[in-house]
Coordinates of C-alpha atoms in Angstrom, one line a residue:
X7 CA 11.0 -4.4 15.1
X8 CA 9.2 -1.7 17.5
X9 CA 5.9 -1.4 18.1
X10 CA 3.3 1.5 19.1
X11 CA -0.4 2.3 19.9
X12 CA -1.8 4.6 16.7
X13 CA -5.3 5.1 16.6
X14 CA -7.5 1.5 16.8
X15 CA -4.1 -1.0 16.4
X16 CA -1.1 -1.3 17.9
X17 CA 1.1 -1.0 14.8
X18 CA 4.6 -3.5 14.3
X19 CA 7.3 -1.2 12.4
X20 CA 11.0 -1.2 11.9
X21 CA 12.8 1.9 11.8
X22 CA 16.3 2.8 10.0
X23 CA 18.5 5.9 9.9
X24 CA 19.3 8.8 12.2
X25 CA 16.4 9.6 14.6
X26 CA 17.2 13.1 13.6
X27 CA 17.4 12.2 10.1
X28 CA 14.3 13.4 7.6
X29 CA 11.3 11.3 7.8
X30 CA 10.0 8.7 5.3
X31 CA 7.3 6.4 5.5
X32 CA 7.7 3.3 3.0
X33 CA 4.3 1.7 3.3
X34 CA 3.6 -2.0 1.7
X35 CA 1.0 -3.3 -0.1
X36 CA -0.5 -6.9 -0.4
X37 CA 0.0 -9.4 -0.7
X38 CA 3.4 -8.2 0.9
X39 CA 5.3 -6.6 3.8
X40 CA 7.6 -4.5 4.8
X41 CA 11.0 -6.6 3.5
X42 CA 9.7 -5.3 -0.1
X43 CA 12.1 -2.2 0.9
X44 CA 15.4 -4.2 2.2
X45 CA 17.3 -3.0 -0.3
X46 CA 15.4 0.9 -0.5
X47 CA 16.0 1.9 3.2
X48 CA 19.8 1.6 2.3
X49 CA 19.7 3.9 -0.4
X50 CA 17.8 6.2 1.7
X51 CA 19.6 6.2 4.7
X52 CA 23.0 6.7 3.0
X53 CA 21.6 10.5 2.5
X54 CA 20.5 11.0 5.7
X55 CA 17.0 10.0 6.0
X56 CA 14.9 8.1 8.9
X57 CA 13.1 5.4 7.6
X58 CA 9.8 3.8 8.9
X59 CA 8.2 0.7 7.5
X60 CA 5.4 -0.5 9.3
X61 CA 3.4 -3.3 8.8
X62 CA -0.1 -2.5 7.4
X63 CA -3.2 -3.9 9.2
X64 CA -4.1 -7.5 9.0
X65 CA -0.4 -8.3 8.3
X66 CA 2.8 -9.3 10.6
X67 CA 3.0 -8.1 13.7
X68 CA 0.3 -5.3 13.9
X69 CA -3.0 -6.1 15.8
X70 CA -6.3 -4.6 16.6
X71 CA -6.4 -3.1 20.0
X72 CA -9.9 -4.1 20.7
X73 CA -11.8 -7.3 19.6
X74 CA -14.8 -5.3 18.9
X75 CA -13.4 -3.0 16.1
X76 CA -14.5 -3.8 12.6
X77 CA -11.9 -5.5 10.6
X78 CA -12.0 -3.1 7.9
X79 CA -9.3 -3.0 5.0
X80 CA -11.3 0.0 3.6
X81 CA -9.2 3.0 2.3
X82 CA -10.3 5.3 4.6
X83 CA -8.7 2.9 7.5
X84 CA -6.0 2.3 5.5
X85 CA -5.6 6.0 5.6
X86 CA -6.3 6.5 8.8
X87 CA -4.0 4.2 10.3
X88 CA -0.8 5.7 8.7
X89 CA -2.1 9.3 9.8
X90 CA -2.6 7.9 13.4
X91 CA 1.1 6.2 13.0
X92 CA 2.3 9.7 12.3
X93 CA 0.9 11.0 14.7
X94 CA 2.0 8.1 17.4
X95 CA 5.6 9.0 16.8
X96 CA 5.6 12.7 15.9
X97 CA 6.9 12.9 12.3
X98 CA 6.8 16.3 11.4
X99 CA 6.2 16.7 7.2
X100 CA 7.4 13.0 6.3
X101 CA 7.4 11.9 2.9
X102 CA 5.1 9.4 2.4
X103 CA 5.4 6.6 0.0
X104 CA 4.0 3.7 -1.2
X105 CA 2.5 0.9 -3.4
X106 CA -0.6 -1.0 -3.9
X107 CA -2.0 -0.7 -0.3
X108 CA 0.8 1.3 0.7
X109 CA 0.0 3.7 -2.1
X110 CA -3.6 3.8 -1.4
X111 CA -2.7 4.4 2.1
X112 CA -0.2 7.5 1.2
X113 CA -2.4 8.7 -1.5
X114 CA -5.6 8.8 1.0
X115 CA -3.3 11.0 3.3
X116 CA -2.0 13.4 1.0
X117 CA -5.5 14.4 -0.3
X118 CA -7.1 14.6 2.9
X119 CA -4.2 15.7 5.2
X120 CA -2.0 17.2 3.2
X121 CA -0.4 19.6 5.9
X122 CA 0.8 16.3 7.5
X123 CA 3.1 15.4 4.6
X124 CA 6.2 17.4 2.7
X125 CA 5.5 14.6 -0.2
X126 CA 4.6 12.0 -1.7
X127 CA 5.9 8.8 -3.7
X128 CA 2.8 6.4 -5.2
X129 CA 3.4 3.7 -7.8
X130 CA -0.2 3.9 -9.7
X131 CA -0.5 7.7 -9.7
X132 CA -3.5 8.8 -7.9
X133 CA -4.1 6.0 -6.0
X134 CA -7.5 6.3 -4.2
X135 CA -10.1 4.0 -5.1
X136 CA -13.4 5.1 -7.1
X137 CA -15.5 2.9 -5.8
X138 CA -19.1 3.9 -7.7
X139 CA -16.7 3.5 -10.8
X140 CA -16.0 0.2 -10.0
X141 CA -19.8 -0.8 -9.9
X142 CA -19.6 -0.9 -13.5
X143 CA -18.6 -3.3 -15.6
X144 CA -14.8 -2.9 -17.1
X145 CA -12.9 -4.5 -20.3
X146 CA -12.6 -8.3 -20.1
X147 CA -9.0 -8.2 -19.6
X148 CA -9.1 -6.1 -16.9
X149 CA -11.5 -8.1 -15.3
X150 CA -9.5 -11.1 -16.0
X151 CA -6.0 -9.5 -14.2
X152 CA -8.0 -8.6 -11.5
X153 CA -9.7 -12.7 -11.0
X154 CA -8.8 -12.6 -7.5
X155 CA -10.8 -9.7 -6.3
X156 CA -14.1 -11.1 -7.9
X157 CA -12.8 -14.7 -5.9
X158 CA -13.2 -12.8 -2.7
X159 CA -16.4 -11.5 -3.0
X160 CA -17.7 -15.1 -2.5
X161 CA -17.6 -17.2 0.6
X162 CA -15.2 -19.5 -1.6
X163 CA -12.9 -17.1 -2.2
X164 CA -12.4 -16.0 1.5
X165 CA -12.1 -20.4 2.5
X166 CA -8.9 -20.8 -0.3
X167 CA -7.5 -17.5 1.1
X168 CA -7.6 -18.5 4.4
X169 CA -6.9 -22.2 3.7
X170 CA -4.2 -21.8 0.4
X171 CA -2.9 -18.0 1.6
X172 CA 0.5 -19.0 0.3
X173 CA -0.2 -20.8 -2.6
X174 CA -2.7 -17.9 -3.7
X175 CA -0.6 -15.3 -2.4
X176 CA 3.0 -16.5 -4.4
X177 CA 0.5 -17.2 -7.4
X178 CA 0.0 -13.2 -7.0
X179 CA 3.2 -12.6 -6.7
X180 CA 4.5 -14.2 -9.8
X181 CA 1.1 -12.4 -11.8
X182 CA 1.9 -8.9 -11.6
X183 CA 5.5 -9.0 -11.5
X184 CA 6.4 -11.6 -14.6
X185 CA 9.5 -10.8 -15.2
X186 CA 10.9 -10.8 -11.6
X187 CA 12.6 -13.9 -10.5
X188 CA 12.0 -13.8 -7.1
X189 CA 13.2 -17.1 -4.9
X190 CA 11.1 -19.4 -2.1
X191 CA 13.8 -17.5 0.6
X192 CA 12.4 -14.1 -0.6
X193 CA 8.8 -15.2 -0.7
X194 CA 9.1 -17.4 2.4
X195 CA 10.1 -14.3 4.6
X196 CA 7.3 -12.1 3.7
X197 CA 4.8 -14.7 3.5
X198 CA 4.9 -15.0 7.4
X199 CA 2.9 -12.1 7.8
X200 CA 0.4 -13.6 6.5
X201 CA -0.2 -15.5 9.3
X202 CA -2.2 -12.1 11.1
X203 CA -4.9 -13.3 13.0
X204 CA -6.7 -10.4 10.9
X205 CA -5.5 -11.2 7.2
X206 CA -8.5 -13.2 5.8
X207 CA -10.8 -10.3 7.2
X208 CA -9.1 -7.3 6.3
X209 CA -8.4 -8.3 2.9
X210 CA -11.8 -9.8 1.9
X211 CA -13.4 -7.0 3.2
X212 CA -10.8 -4.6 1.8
X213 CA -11.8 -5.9 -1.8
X214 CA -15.5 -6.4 -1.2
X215 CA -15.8 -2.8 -0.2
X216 CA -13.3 -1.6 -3.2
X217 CA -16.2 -3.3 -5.1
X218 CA -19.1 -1.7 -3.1
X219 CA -20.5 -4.9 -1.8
X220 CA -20.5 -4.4 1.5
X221 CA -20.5 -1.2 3.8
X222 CA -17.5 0.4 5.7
X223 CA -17.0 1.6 9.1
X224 CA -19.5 3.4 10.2
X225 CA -17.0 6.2 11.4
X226 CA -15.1 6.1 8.6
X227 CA -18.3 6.9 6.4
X228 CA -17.3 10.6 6.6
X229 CA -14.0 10.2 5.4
X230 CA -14.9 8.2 2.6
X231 CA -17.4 10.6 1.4
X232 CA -14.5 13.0 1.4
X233 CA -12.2 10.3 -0.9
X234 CA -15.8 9.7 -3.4
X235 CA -15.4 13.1 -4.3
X236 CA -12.1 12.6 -5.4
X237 CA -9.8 15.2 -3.8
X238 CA -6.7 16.4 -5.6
X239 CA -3.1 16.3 -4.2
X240 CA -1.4 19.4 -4.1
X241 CA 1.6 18.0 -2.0
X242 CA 5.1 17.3 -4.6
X243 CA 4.8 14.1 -5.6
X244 CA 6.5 11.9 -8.6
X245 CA 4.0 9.0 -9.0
X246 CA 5.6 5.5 -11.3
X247 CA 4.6 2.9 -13.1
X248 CA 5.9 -0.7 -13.5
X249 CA 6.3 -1.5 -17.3
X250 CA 5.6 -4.5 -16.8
X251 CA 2.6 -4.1 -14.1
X252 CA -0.1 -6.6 -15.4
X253 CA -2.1 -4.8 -12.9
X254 CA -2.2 -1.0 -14.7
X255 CA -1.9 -2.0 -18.4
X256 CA -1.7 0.7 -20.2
X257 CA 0.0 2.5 -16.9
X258 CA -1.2 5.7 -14.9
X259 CA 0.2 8.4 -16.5
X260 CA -3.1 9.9 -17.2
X261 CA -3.8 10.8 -13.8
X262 CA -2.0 13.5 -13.9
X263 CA -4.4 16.1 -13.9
X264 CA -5.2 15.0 -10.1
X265 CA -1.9 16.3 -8.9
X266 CA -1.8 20.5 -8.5
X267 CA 1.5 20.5 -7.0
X268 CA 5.0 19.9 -8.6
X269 CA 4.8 16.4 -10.0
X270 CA 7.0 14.0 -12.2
X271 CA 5.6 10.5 -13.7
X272 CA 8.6 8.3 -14.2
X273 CA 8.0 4.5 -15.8
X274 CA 10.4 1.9 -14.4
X275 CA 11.5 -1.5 -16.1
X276 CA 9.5 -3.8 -13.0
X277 CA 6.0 -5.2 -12.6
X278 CA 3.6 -4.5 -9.3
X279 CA 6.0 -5.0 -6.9
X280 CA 8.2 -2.6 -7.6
X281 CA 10.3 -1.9 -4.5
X282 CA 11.5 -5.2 -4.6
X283 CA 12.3 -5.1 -8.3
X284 CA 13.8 -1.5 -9.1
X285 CA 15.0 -0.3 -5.3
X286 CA 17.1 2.5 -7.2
X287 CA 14.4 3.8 -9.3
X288 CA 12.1 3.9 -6.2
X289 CA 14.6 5.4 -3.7
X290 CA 15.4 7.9 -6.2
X291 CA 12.1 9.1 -6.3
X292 CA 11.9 9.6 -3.0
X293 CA 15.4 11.4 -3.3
X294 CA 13.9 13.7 -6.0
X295 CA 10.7 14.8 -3.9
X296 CA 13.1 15.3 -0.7
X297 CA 15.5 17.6 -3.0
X298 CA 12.3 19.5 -4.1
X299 CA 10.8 20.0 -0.6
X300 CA 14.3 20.3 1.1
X301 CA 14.2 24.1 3.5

């Protein structure tokens, strides 16, 4: 594990693969951490690639650099933080790629700063938040798969976050991915990065402001003006779906008309966390956009 300064945190990441090697960024999402791509970063490696995982604000080993800075888990810091990682160790045209946060975080980039990436893998297709769209009121089952973000908009919810972060957390876990028999040894090692200092606070403000019940940054504002009027990627990217994904019911593949590069929608046999579950089918996406984009 290796850490550096980018941007407002001082970002824990562990790094695989030739330092010459091409660039990935595998970015987590939550409630998870970077051990969701153990058995990618293999796969990855084996063809030459160099592999950073870091871990995402709020979680592990990465910290605020000042006590003072908002603990936003907003999109456009989310964003911002991988673009400032970038940028903190010189990776020329990565590909980025990600899920749930992660794939927020990849997406964010790729439509803003798109002459900062060669690609770009995202489980959930375009994954940038709408947030006036989810003002309104959405289909009771939707509503019901997604219990734990309404939980957090109260004072109650943050108290059994911070209070039962395992127990809600593993709960999650078992949710979105039904079919995947994860054991307490795999759960047990990411669940320790939940114990962040920042982790209640970045994620109840990262779903209260998905929700548009509180305000953002005040200098992320711009950027998130930017993301509200929904910004197309144009960089390759093959986007996937879980089957199984209680999360996207229905799946993602609609979104395609937000991508005006090269793109491929794949649906793999796995619920949300889909690293963990199908490491070949999300390694080999990567693999395809780095055979694409290859000079």
């Amino acid at each position: 594990m290796r850490t550096v300064t980018a941007g407002v945190l001082a970002i824990g990441y562990v790094e695989d693969g030739p330092a010459e090697g091409w660039p990935v960024v595998l970015s987590h999402g939550f409630p998870y951490d970077v051990h969701a791509y153990d058995d990618v970063v293999p796969l990855l490696t084996a063809h030459g690639a160099r592999v950073v995982r870091p871990y995402l604000r709020g979680h592990g080993p990465t910290r605020f650099l000042s006590a003072s800075t908002p603990r936003s888990g907003q999109q456009a810091a989310l964003g911002s933080d991988l673009l400032a990682l970038l940028d903190a160790l010189s990776l020329e045209a990565p590909i980025i790629a990600g899920y749930d946060w992660g794939g927020l975080a990849s997406c964010v980039v790729a439509a803003l700063w798109a002459h900062r990436v060669r690609g770009l893998v995202s489980m959930a297709s375009y994954d940038i938040i709408d947030i006036a769209a989810q003002r309104a009121a959405h289909d009771p089952a939707l509503e019901h798969a997604v219990w734990y973000q309404h939980l957090f908009q109260t004072e109650r919810g943050r108290a059994v976050l911070a209070e039962h972060r395992r127990e809600l957390c593993r709960l999650l876990w078992r949710q979105w991915s039904p079919r995947w028999p994860f054991d307490d040894a795999t759960f047990d090692r990411t669940a320790e990065s939940f114990d962040n200092p920042d982790f209640v606070d970045v994620v109840v403000h990262a779903y209260r402001h998905a929700l548009g019940t509180v305000a953002g940054a005040p200098d992320l504002e711009t950027l998130e003006e930017h993301l509200a009027r929904r910004p197309p990627i144009t960089v390759p990217a093959v986007t996937l779906d879980g089957a199984d994904d209680t999360l996207k019911p229905g799946g993602t593949a609609d979104q395609a008309g937000m991508f005006t590069g090269r793109h491929e929608h794949r649906v793999v046999g796995a619920g949300h966390a889909l690293p963990f579950e199908a490491p070949t089918a999300f390694a080999d996406a990567v693999l395809t956009v780095h055979g694409w984009t290859r000079a």
